[in-house]
Tab-separated table of C-alpha atoms in Angstrom:
chain	number	residue	atom	x	y	z
A	1	MET	CA	18.992	-69.594	3.031
A	2	THR	CA	20.709	-66.555	1.658
A	3	ARG	CA	24.288	-66.341	0.454
A	4	SER	CA	24.526	-62.585	0.813
A	5	PRO	CA	27.409	-61.981	3.224
A	6	VAL	CA	25.979	-58.609	4.272
A	7	LEU	CA	22.771	-60.229	5.472
A	8	ARG	CA	24.521	-63.138	7.150
A	9	VAL	CA	26.995	-61.013	9.056
A	10	GLY	CA	24.444	-58.321	9.837
A	11	VAL	CA	21.992	-60.826	11.255
A	12	LYS	CA	24.729	-62.521	13.247
A	13	ILE	CA	25.559	-59.189	14.844
A	14	LEU	CA	21.930	-58.300	15.500
A	15	LEU	CA	20.658	-61.601	16.855
A	16	PRO	CA	22.266	-61.555	20.335
A	17	TYR	CA	20.912	-58.092	20.972
A	18	ILE	CA	17.410	-59.014	19.871
A	19	MET	CA	17.445	-62.017	22.220
A	20	LEU	CA	18.925	-59.955	25.030
A	21	PHE	CA	16.177	-57.410	24.472
A	22	ALA	CA	13.597	-60.198	24.663
A	23	LEU	CA	15.023	-61.294	28.013
A	24	TYR	CA	15.091	-57.695	29.235
A	25	VAL	CA	11.466	-57.189	28.236
A	26	GLN	CA	10.556	-60.472	29.942
A	27	PHE	CA	12.239	-59.854	33.278
A	28	HIS	CA	11.943	-56.096	33.447
A	29	GLY	CA	8.293	-56.105	32.466
A	30	ASP	CA	7.005	-55.438	35.975
A	31	LEU	CA	9.168	-52.344	36.354
A	32	GLY	CA	8.892	-50.785	32.912
A	33	ALA	CA	6.914	-51.410	29.773
A	34	GLY	CA	6.975	-55.047	28.756
A	35	GLY	CA	5.959	-58.510	29.857
A	36	GLY	CA	5.598	-62.087	28.791
A	37	PHE	CA	3.505	-61.531	25.683
A	38	GLN	CA	5.938	-59.047	24.166
A	39	ALA	CA	9.017	-61.008	25.176
A	40	GLY	CA	7.642	-64.211	23.684
A	41	VAL	CA	6.877	-62.513	20.406
A	42	ILE	CA	10.281	-60.815	20.226
A	43	PHE	CA	12.095	-64.066	20.962
A	44	ALA	CA	10.109	-65.863	18.284
A	45	ALA	CA	10.851	-63.019	15.869
A	46	ALA	CA	14.585	-63.457	16.536
A	47	MET	CA	14.383	-67.168	15.730
A	48	ILE	CA	12.331	-66.455	12.614
A	49	LEU	CA	14.946	-63.957	11.443
A	50	TYR	CA	17.625	-66.599	11.983
A	51	SER	CA	15.610	-69.105	10.020
A	52	LEU	CA	14.976	-66.666	7.145
A	53	VAL	CA	18.671	-66.003	6.718
A	54	PHE	CA	20.314	-69.321	7.611
A	55	GLY	CA	17.584	-71.685	6.476
A	56	LEU	CA	14.819	-73.623	8.158
A	57	GLU	CA	17.000	-76.653	8.826
A	58	ALA	CA	19.518	-74.583	10.806
A	59	ALA	CA	16.719	-73.058	12.892
A	60	ARG	CA	15.283	-76.514	13.502
A	61	ARG	CA	18.632	-77.654	14.822
A	62	VAL	CA	18.691	-74.731	17.289
A	63	VAL	CA	15.118	-75.186	18.474
A	64	PRO	CA	13.780	-78.608	17.449
A	65	PRO	CA	10.019	-78.456	16.769
A	66	ARG	CA	9.536	-81.122	19.431
A	67	VAL	CA	11.094	-78.801	22.049
A	68	ALA	CA	8.865	-75.925	20.947
A	69	GLU	CA	5.816	-78.165	21.366
A	70	VAL	CA	6.885	-79.202	24.850
A	71	PHE	CA	7.473	-75.582	25.891
A	72	MET	CA	4.063	-74.624	24.555
A	73	ALA	CA	2.429	-76.875	27.126
A	74	LEU	CA	5.033	-76.134	29.787
A	75	GLY	CA	4.342	-72.404	29.705
A	76	LEU	CA	0.622	-72.894	30.142
A	77	LEU	CA	1.274	-75.419	32.926
A	78	LEU	CA	3.535	-72.937	34.689
A	79	TYR	CA	0.716	-70.391	34.617
A	80	GLY	CA	-1.901	-72.847	35.844
A	81	GLY	CA	0.565	-74.339	38.340
A	82	THR	CA	1.181	-70.932	39.902
A	83	GLY	CA	-2.544	-70.749	40.541
A	84	VAL	CA	-2.536	-74.208	42.113
A	85	ALA	CA	0.460	-73.270	44.259
A	86	GLY	CA	-1.626	-70.388	45.583
A	87	LEU	CA	-4.347	-72.897	46.483
A	88	LEU	CA	-1.836	-75.143	48.282
A	89	ALA	CA	-0.461	-72.171	50.220
A	90	GLY	CA	-3.968	-71.555	51.548
A	91	GLY	CA	-5.212	-68.761	49.329
A	92	ASN	CA	-7.478	-68.534	46.318
A	93	TYR	CA	-6.637	-69.701	42.807
A	94	LEU	CA	-4.213	-67.213	41.230
A	95	ASP	CA	-3.905	-65.290	44.499
A	96	TYR	CA	-0.188	-64.551	44.851
A	97	ALA	CA	-0.217	-62.607	48.117
A	98	VAL	CA	-0.132	-65.883	50.111
A	99	PHE	CA	3.318	-66.830	48.778
A	100	SER	CA	4.894	-64.479	51.295
A	101	PRO	CA	2.578	-64.073	54.303
A	102	HIS	CA	4.574	-61.300	55.938
A	103	HIS	CA	5.193	-59.321	52.778
A	104	PRO	CA	2.167	-59.784	50.517
A	105	GLN	CA	3.750	-57.331	48.091
A	106	HIS	CA	6.703	-59.673	47.592
A	107	GLY	CA	4.326	-62.579	47.100
A	108	GLN	CA	2.545	-60.608	44.410
A	109	HIS	CA	5.860	-59.850	42.767
A	110	TRP	CA	6.907	-63.520	42.696
A	111	GLY	CA	3.528	-64.591	41.395
A	112	ILE	CA	3.630	-62.026	38.608
A	113	PHE	CA	7.154	-63.125	37.741
A	114	ALA	CA	6.153	-66.797	37.465
A	115	VAL	CA	3.022	-66.079	35.509
A	116	GLU	CA	4.787	-63.787	33.062
A	117	LEU	CA	7.474	-66.414	32.567
A	118	GLY	CA	4.783	-68.963	31.740
A	119	VAL	CA	3.166	-66.581	29.279
A	120	GLY	CA	6.521	-65.804	27.663
A	121	LEU	CA	7.392	-69.489	27.211
A	122	ALA	CA	3.982	-70.384	25.845
A	123	VAL	CA	3.775	-67.449	23.442
A	124	SER	CA	7.266	-67.852	22.009
A	125	ALA	CA	6.818	-71.604	21.608
A	126	VAL	CA	3.423	-71.222	19.933
A	127	MET	CA	4.672	-68.547	17.537
A	128	LEU	CA	7.708	-70.660	16.633
A	129	SER	CA	5.604	-73.787	16.103
A	130	ILE	CA	3.225	-71.854	13.878
A	131	PHE	CA	6.121	-70.499	11.848
A	132	PHE	CA	7.749	-73.933	11.537
A	133	SER	CA	4.541	-75.515	10.340
A	134	PHE	CA	3.989	-72.821	7.698
A	135	ALA	CA	7.594	-72.775	6.540
A	136	GLY	CA	7.946	-76.570	6.517
A	137	ARG	CA	4.943	-77.055	4.267
A	138	ARG	CA	5.671	-77.636	0.604
A	139	ARG	CA	3.599	-76.085	-2.073
A	140	ALA	CA	1.072	-78.559	-3.465
A	141	GLU	CA	0.598	-78.527	-7.215
B	1	MET	CA	-18.244	-27.756	27.500
B	2	THR	CA	-14.844	-27.379	29.112
B	3	TRP	CA	-12.969	-29.748	26.782
B	4	GLN	CA	-10.137	-28.163	24.830
B	5	PRO	CA	-8.128	-29.965	22.139
B	6	ALA	CA	-4.490	-30.461	23.125
B	7	LEU	CA	-3.211	-28.601	20.092
B	8	GLY	CA	0.442	-29.552	20.469
B	9	GLU	CA	-0.396	-33.234	20.188
B	10	GLU	CA	-3.102	-32.855	17.586
B	11	TRP	CA	-0.472	-31.819	15.051
B	12	ILE	CA	0.959	-35.315	15.244
B	13	VAL	CA	-2.243	-37.253	15.798
B	14	LEU	CA	-4.300	-35.842	12.937
B	15	PRO	CA	-1.784	-36.535	10.120
B	16	LEU	CA	-1.026	-39.951	11.618
B	17	LEU	CA	-4.704	-40.902	11.609
B	18	THR	CA	-5.173	-39.595	8.081
B	19	LEU	CA	-2.189	-41.657	6.952
B	20	LEU	CA	-3.691	-44.753	8.611
B	21	ALA	CA	-6.964	-44.194	6.777
B	22	CYS	CA	-5.177	-43.752	3.427
B	23	THR	CA	-3.160	-46.947	3.931
B	24	ALA	CA	-6.289	-48.930	4.769
B	25	ILE	CA	-8.115	-47.683	1.674
B	26	ILE	CA	-5.146	-48.513	-0.571
B	27	ILE	CA	-4.955	-52.032	0.907
B	28	VAL	CA	-8.603	-52.647	0.011
B	29	ARG	CA	-8.105	-51.594	-3.615
B	30	MET	CA	-4.834	-53.448	-4.137
B	31	ARG	CA	-4.739	-56.508	-6.396
B	32	SER	CA	-1.235	-57.759	-5.726
B	33	LEU	CA	-1.414	-59.774	-2.519
B	34	PHE	CA	2.290	-59.317	-1.903
B	35	ALA	CA	1.996	-55.529	-1.876
B	36	ALA	CA	-1.135	-55.751	0.267
B	37	VAL	CA	0.699	-57.818	2.874
B	38	MET	CA	3.637	-55.402	2.971
B	39	LEU	CA	1.249	-52.468	3.323
B	40	THR	CA	-0.507	-54.274	6.170
B	41	GLY	CA	2.844	-54.267	7.941
B	42	ALA	CA	3.153	-50.521	7.388
B	43	TYR	CA	-0.410	-50.073	8.615
B	44	SER	CA	0.416	-51.960	11.814
B	45	LEU	CA	3.480	-49.819	12.365
B	46	LEU	CA	1.432	-46.632	11.946
B	47	GLY	CA	-1.130	-48.046	14.352
B	48	ALA	CA	1.658	-48.799	16.817
B	49	SER	CA	2.907	-45.213	16.572
B	50	TRP	CA	-0.519	-43.956	17.486
B	51	MET	CA	-0.734	-46.436	20.364
B	52	LEU	CA	2.462	-44.907	21.731
B	53	LEU	CA	0.798	-41.493	21.668
B	54	LEU	CA	-2.195	-43.036	23.434
B	55	ASP	CA	0.088	-43.791	26.412
B	56	ALA	CA	0.105	-47.537	25.817
B	57	PRO	CA	3.772	-48.429	25.201
B	58	ASP	CA	3.195	-52.073	26.140
B	59	VAL	CA	0.558	-52.460	23.464
B	60	ALA	CA	2.510	-50.368	20.976
B	61	PHE	CA	5.517	-52.593	20.889
B	62	THR	CA	3.474	-55.756	20.939
B	63	GLU	CA	1.648	-54.453	17.897
B	64	ALA	CA	4.902	-53.399	16.240
B	65	SER	CA	6.502	-56.820	16.661
B	66	VAL	CA	3.351	-58.831	15.954
B	67	GLY	CA	1.742	-56.735	13.233
B	68	ALA	CA	4.821	-55.621	11.343
B	69	GLY	CA	6.920	-58.706	12.117
B	70	LEU	CA	5.205	-62.016	12.748
B	71	SER	CA	1.952	-61.545	10.896
B	72	THR	CA	3.770	-60.267	7.810
B	73	VAL	CA	6.018	-63.339	7.850
B	74	LEU	CA	3.043	-65.682	8.273
B	75	MET	CA	1.087	-64.012	5.476
B	76	LEU	CA	4.115	-64.214	3.174
B	77	GLY	CA	4.473	-67.878	4.094
B	78	THR	CA	0.849	-68.409	3.112
B	79	LEU	CA	1.372	-66.553	-0.159
B	80	ALA	CA	4.326	-68.790	-0.975
B	81	LEU	CA	1.995	-71.773	-0.555
B	82	THR	CA	-1.036	-70.368	-2.365
B	83	GLY	CA	-0.052	-67.814	-5.007
B	84	ARG	CA	0.565	-64.092	-5.156
B	85	GLU	CA	-2.142	-62.533	-7.279
B	86	ALA	CA	-5.771	-62.065	-6.427
B	87	LYS	CA	-8.334	-62.042	-9.198
B	88	ALA	CA	-10.063	-58.757	-9.864
B	89	PRO	CA	-13.497	-58.843	-8.303
B	90	ARG	CA	-16.160	-59.458	-10.919
B	91	GLN	CA	-18.893	-57.034	-10.018
B	92	ARG	CA	-18.728	-53.389	-8.961
B	93	PRO	CA	-18.903	-53.309	-5.185
B	94	LEU	CA	-22.225	-51.451	-5.072
B	95	VAL	CA	-24.072	-53.592	-2.554
B	96	PRO	CA	-21.048	-54.080	-0.244
B	97	LEU	CA	-20.277	-50.353	-0.380
B	98	LEU	CA	-23.861	-49.474	0.475
B	99	LEU	CA	-23.858	-51.924	3.363
B	100	VAL	CA	-20.559	-50.586	4.677
B	101	ALA	CA	-21.684	-46.963	4.309
B	102	LEU	CA	-24.883	-47.685	6.230
B	103	THR	CA	-23.048	-49.467	9.049
B	104	GLY	CA	-20.446	-46.716	9.182
B	105	ALA	CA	-23.085	-43.999	9.294
B	106	ALA	CA	-24.841	-45.760	12.158
B	107	LEU	CA	-21.554	-46.021	14.063
B	108	VAL	CA	-20.661	-42.369	13.422
B	109	TYR	CA	-24.116	-41.374	14.645
B	110	GLY	CA	-23.340	-43.381	17.774
B	111	THR	CA	-20.103	-41.478	18.397
B	112	LEU	CA	-21.871	-38.116	18.598
B	113	ASP	CA	-22.618	-38.835	22.264
B	114	MET	CA	-19.124	-40.113	23.034
B	115	PRO	CA	-16.768	-38.269	25.381
B	116	PHE	CA	-14.148	-36.267	23.489
B	117	TYR	CA	-10.586	-37.462	22.862
B	118	GLY	CA	-8.692	-37.557	26.167
B	119	ASP	CA	-11.556	-36.170	28.259
B	120	PRO	CA	-10.611	-36.783	31.929
B	121	GLY	CA	-14.288	-36.896	32.946
B	122	ALA	CA	-15.158	-39.768	30.575
B	123	PRO	CA	-17.037	-42.728	32.121
B	124	VAL	CA	-14.093	-45.015	31.278
B	125	GLN	CA	-11.859	-43.042	33.602
B	126	ARG	CA	-14.248	-43.400	36.550
B	127	TYR	CA	-14.381	-47.204	36.417
B	128	PRO	CA	-13.507	-49.160	38.517
B	129	SER	CA	-13.606	-47.109	41.666
B	130	PRO	CA	-11.276	-47.068	43.570
B	131	SER	CA	-9.233	-47.407	40.427
B	132	TYR	CA	-6.451	-49.945	39.953
B	133	LEU	CA	-3.976	-47.094	40.161
B	134	GLU	CA	-5.275	-46.021	43.579
B	135	ARG	CA	-5.281	-49.558	44.962
B	136	MET	CA	-1.906	-50.560	43.591
B	137	PRO	CA	0.597	-48.781	45.878
B	138	GLY	CA	-0.681	-50.653	48.958
B	139	GLU	CA	-0.841	-54.080	47.336
B	140	PHE	CA	2.091	-54.172	44.911
B	141	ASP	CA	5.667	-53.075	44.752
B	142	VAL	CA	5.695	-53.295	40.958
B	143	PRO	CA	5.243	-49.907	39.312
B	144	ASN	CA	3.894	-51.057	35.938
B	145	ALA	CA	0.119	-50.993	36.325
B	146	VAL	CA	-0.413	-52.844	33.054
B	147	THR	CA	1.586	-55.841	34.279
B	148	ALA	CA	-0.116	-55.806	37.673
B	149	VAL	CA	-3.600	-55.735	36.177
B	150	LEU	CA	-2.657	-58.286	33.513
B	151	ALA	CA	-1.097	-60.880	35.789
B	152	SER	CA	-2.841	-60.338	39.085
B	153	TYR	CA	-6.084	-58.349	39.123
B	154	ARG	CA	-7.232	-59.986	35.902
B	155	GLY	CA	-5.205	-63.188	36.187
B	156	TYR	CA	-8.102	-65.426	35.133
B	157	ASP	CA	-8.569	-63.404	31.993
B	158	THR	CA	-4.930	-63.786	31.020
B	159	LEU	CA	-4.993	-67.501	31.807
B	160	GLY	CA	-7.883	-67.798	29.378
B	161	GLU	CA	-6.047	-65.823	26.711
B	162	THR	CA	-2.944	-67.973	27.093
B	163	THR	CA	-5.117	-71.063	26.706
B	164	VAL	CA	-6.585	-69.630	23.511
B	165	ILE	CA	-3.081	-69.056	22.127
B	166	PHE	CA	-2.083	-72.589	23.102
B	167	THR	CA	-5.190	-74.018	21.440
B	168	ALA	CA	-4.565	-71.992	18.289
B	169	GLY	CA	-1.010	-73.332	18.175
B	170	ILE	CA	-2.300	-76.914	18.481
B	171	GLY	CA	-4.832	-76.172	15.743
B	172	VAL	CA	-2.189	-74.955	13.318
B	173	LEU	CA	0.008	-77.945	14.096
B	174	LEU	CA	-2.882	-80.322	13.422
B	175	LEU	CA	-3.780	-78.581	10.179
B	176	LEU	CA	-0.321	-78.197	8.689
B	177	ARG	CA	1.899	-80.950	10.062
B	178	GLY	CA	2.732	-83.895	7.868
B	179	ARG	CA	2.939	-84.117	4.108
B	180	PRO	CA	0.350	-82.471	1.948
B	181	LYS	CA	-1.907	-85.129	0.490
B	182	ARG	CA	-1.990	-85.173	-3.271
B	183	ASN	CA	-4.969	-83.660	-4.925
B	184	GLU	CA	-7.771	-86.230	-4.636
B	185	SER	CA	-9.178	-85.694	-8.085
B	186	ALA	CA	-5.654	-86.136	-9.468
B	187	ASP	CA	-5.438	-89.342	-7.450
B	188	ALA	CA	-8.689	-90.588	-8.930
B	189	ALA	CA	-7.518	-89.701	-12.435
B	190	SER	CA	-4.246	-91.585	-12.001
B	191	ARG	CA	-6.097	-94.617	-10.625
B	192	LYS	CA	-8.336	-94.546	-13.674
B	193	ARG	CA	-5.263	-94.432	-15.897
B	194	ASP	CA	-3.757	-97.376	-14.035
B	195	ARG	CA	-6.850	-99.461	-14.629
B	196	ALA	CA	-6.983	-98.675	-18.321
C	1	MET	CA	-14.749	-27.474	15.163
C	2	THR	CA	-14.217	-28.606	18.747
C	3	ARG	CA	-16.527	-31.484	18.056
C	4	VAL	CA	-14.626	-32.500	14.924
C	5	LEU	CA	-11.297	-32.420	16.769
C	6	GLY	CA	-12.758	-34.266	19.742
C	7	LEU	CA	-14.365	-37.048	17.745
C	8	TYR	CA	-11.932	-37.353	14.808
C	9	ASN	CA	-10.211	-40.310	16.456
C	10	TYR	CA	-13.465	-42.295	16.641
C	11	TRP	CA	-14.344	-41.459	13.063
C	12	ILE	CA	-11.010	-42.674	11.778
C	13	THR	CA	-11.272	-45.911	13.729
C	14	ILE	CA	-14.757	-46.399	12.296
C	15	LEU	CA	-13.387	-45.768	8.807
C	16	LEU	CA	-10.656	-48.365	9.376
C	17	MET	CA	-13.238	-50.788	10.715
C	18	MET	CA	-15.392	-50.291	7.643
C	19	THR	CA	-12.493	-50.787	5.212
C	20	GLY	CA	-11.772	-54.094	6.937
C	21	PHE	CA	-15.454	-55.000	6.760
C	22	LEU	CA	-15.630	-54.073	3.065
C	23	MET	CA	-12.619	-56.243	2.360
C	24	VAL	CA	-14.214	-59.231	4.085
C	25	ILE	CA	-17.517	-58.994	2.250
C	26	TRP	CA	-16.326	-57.784	-1.163
C	27	ARG	CA	-12.963	-59.366	-2.059
C	28	THR	CA	-13.261	-63.017	-2.989
C	29	ASN	CA	-9.665	-64.065	-2.312
C	30	PHE	CA	-9.325	-65.742	1.070
C	31	VAL	CA	-5.959	-64.190	1.921
C	32	LYS	CA	-7.538	-60.803	1.237
C	33	LYS	CA	-10.354	-61.705	3.588
C	34	VAL	CA	-7.891	-62.587	6.339
C	35	ILE	CA	-6.071	-59.278	5.777
C	36	GLY	CA	-9.442	-57.538	6.044
C	37	LEU	CA	-10.132	-59.278	9.330
C	38	SER	CA	-6.799	-58.138	10.689
C	39	LEU	CA	-7.454	-54.529	9.603
C	40	PHE	CA	-10.773	-54.711	11.410
C	41	GLN	CA	-9.054	-56.133	14.460
C	42	THR	CA	-6.434	-53.379	14.567
C	43	SER	CA	-9.168	-50.776	14.411
C	44	VAL	CA	-10.789	-52.368	17.448
C	45	TYR	CA	-7.492	-52.134	19.364
C	46	LEU	CA	-7.294	-48.464	18.482
C	47	LEU	CA	-10.916	-47.885	19.484
C	48	TYR	CA	-10.291	-49.334	22.945
C	49	LEU	CA	-7.016	-47.517	23.491
C	50	THR	CA	-8.350	-44.171	22.360
C	51	MET	CA	-11.002	-44.386	25.070
C	52	GLY	CA	-8.417	-44.927	27.802
C	53	LYS	CA	-6.366	-41.860	26.879
C	54	VAL	CA	-6.327	-38.860	29.241
C	55	GLN	CA	-5.163	-35.456	28.115
C	56	GLY	CA	-1.759	-34.685	29.569
C	57	GLY	CA	-1.492	-38.182	31.013
C	58	THR	CA	1.398	-40.599	30.734
C	59	ALA	CA	1.734	-44.358	30.474
C	60	PRO	CA	0.419	-46.150	33.583
C	61	ILE	CA	3.818	-46.916	35.086
C	62	LEU	CA	3.692	-45.427	38.580
C	63	ASN	CA	6.443	-42.937	39.278
C	64	GLY	CA	4.801	-40.293	41.418
C	65	SER	CA	3.423	-38.222	38.573
C	66	ALA	CA	-0.215	-37.249	38.865
C	67	VAL	CA	-2.125	-38.196	35.706
C	68	TYR	CA	-2.070	-41.646	34.071
C	69	SER	CA	-4.063	-43.024	31.211
C	70	HIS	CA	-6.326	-45.946	32.064
C	71	PRO	CA	-4.401	-49.264	32.248
C	72	LEU	CA	-7.369	-51.554	31.578
C	73	PRO	CA	-7.717	-50.988	27.790
C	74	SER	CA	-3.974	-51.610	27.464
C	75	VAL	CA	-4.251	-54.913	29.295
C	76	LEU	CA	-7.219	-56.099	27.247
C	77	MET	CA	-5.680	-55.128	23.921
C	78	LEU	CA	-2.247	-56.502	24.784
C	79	THR	CA	-3.638	-60.004	25.144
C	80	ALA	CA	-6.017	-59.470	22.223
C	81	ILE	CA	-3.143	-58.722	19.824
C	82	VAL	CA	-1.345	-61.987	20.553
C	83	VAL	CA	-4.598	-63.950	20.480
C	84	GLY	CA	-5.392	-62.176	17.197
C	85	ILE	CA	-2.205	-63.333	15.493
C	86	SER	CA	-2.735	-66.907	16.714
C	87	THR	CA	-6.271	-67.065	15.389
C	88	ALA	CA	-5.175	-65.400	12.135
C	89	ALA	CA	-2.566	-68.160	11.845
C	90	VAL	CA	-5.332	-70.763	12.188
C	91	ALA	CA	-7.301	-68.981	9.453
C	92	LEU	CA	-4.232	-68.919	7.188
C	93	ALA	CA	-3.640	-72.612	7.868
C	94	PHE	CA	-7.182	-73.280	6.686
C	95	VAL	CA	-6.482	-71.231	3.562
C	96	VAL	CA	-3.419	-73.370	2.849
C	97	ARG	CA	-5.423	-76.567	3.290
C	98	ILE	CA	-8.211	-75.266	1.071
C	99	ARG	CA	-5.636	-74.494	-1.637
C	100	GLU	CA	-4.298	-78.032	-1.338
C	101	ALA	CA	-7.715	-79.641	-1.513
C	102	TYR	CA	-9.298	-77.478	-4.239
C	103	GLY	CA	-6.393	-75.844	-6.068
C	104	THR	CA	-7.873	-72.375	-5.603
C	105	ILE	CA	-8.476	-69.874	-2.813
C	106	ASP	CA	-11.005	-67.769	-4.651
C	107	GLU	CA	-14.477	-67.861	-3.162
C	108	ASP	CA	-16.327	-67.785	-6.483
C	109	GLU	CA	-14.217	-70.540	-8.070
C	110	LEU	CA	-14.613	-72.620	-4.926
C	111	LYS	CA	-18.349	-72.237	-5.108
C	112	ALA	CA	-18.351	-73.183	-8.793
C	113	LEU	CA	-16.292	-76.300	-7.991
C	114	ASP	CA	-18.699	-77.281	-5.228
C	115	ASP	CA	-21.736	-76.674	-7.432
C	116	ALA	CA	-20.234	-78.756	-10.239
C	117	GLU	CA	-20.015	-81.821	-8.013
């Protein structure tokens, strides 16, 4: 944790925009550059910045490690589950066109949205968990 | 040969590539791990700039946030746990240098047949046919081809990659969670002292 | 001259690859080795992307323009970068555990410790 007021205030101002940018990259990724991988990494980077300035304990209160672990699995499940939903709708695994029989293009769009969301959740949770486990380790002498 | 260098762009690309090469060589020679890690961040950022020129903005800003952000933080975290200075290597790197020079020469020899930078007739550009870009307008209403290929055309691939990331996360958690055990030889020594 | 300009990009990526390789086989510090691996990895990303580039093309985001660079290398490298950082994190975690178990992360010292036992 740093006591420097410049850093603390500066980071407080920056953080909302970084997270907003992560959300933008996540949900605008099919229209412009971006997607789940980038959004996940940017979100994790925002949390890491918070933790560097305000301390690991504060970051752990915002995102408990337990929650990060759950989201890790949840993201992957969302990806796999989208594939299974395609199966249930009568198509192939990971075939999104069947979600909207009359407008296969919309089905594709929904499928991509769900899959990217899964990727974003999984990536940000994994990156955060990795950071927490490195930062929480004490130096052995 | 009809290929012409795009001179306007070359003025940016050539210095950028030379800078990348210089950074890499400095990183190899560096003894302070801290400086090496910081330079690796700079190297990633330079790489990301070139990726932007290579028309891959998606990759460029992934590399910028991962290479210059996350991986730097993780490496610094490791340094805090293990120590900052590397020992100077004992022997002159004659054998490794020879090995590397030989491998590099073989690879450079291999490039002599490669299509030139940005050649539209390169084999890469003709595969697959019809290309994703030609198929996309009928099948998707999303304009970003990278997202469409990533999530739909090559959905299995990305599922596999996500699983790898998940598994790596589990691996790190298993390796680093919990308290560090005390050094075992120290344990044995203290037990010996207790007995005495 | 045309050939040098046309192949310079490959040569630089090969040079980067070889610096990473040199670092892995020459430096004995494990963190250095991991850095070397990540240099090598970045050079592979660049090698793939440089092949997908088309002169005068733009990023493959369809907007009615005529020439796009190939999207496939982007897709492959995008996932590879994130997988790369995760696997590098596993490698670094191993380095931390090795430091805790042996008290050193230098290859030669580690070998000496193992030989002494």
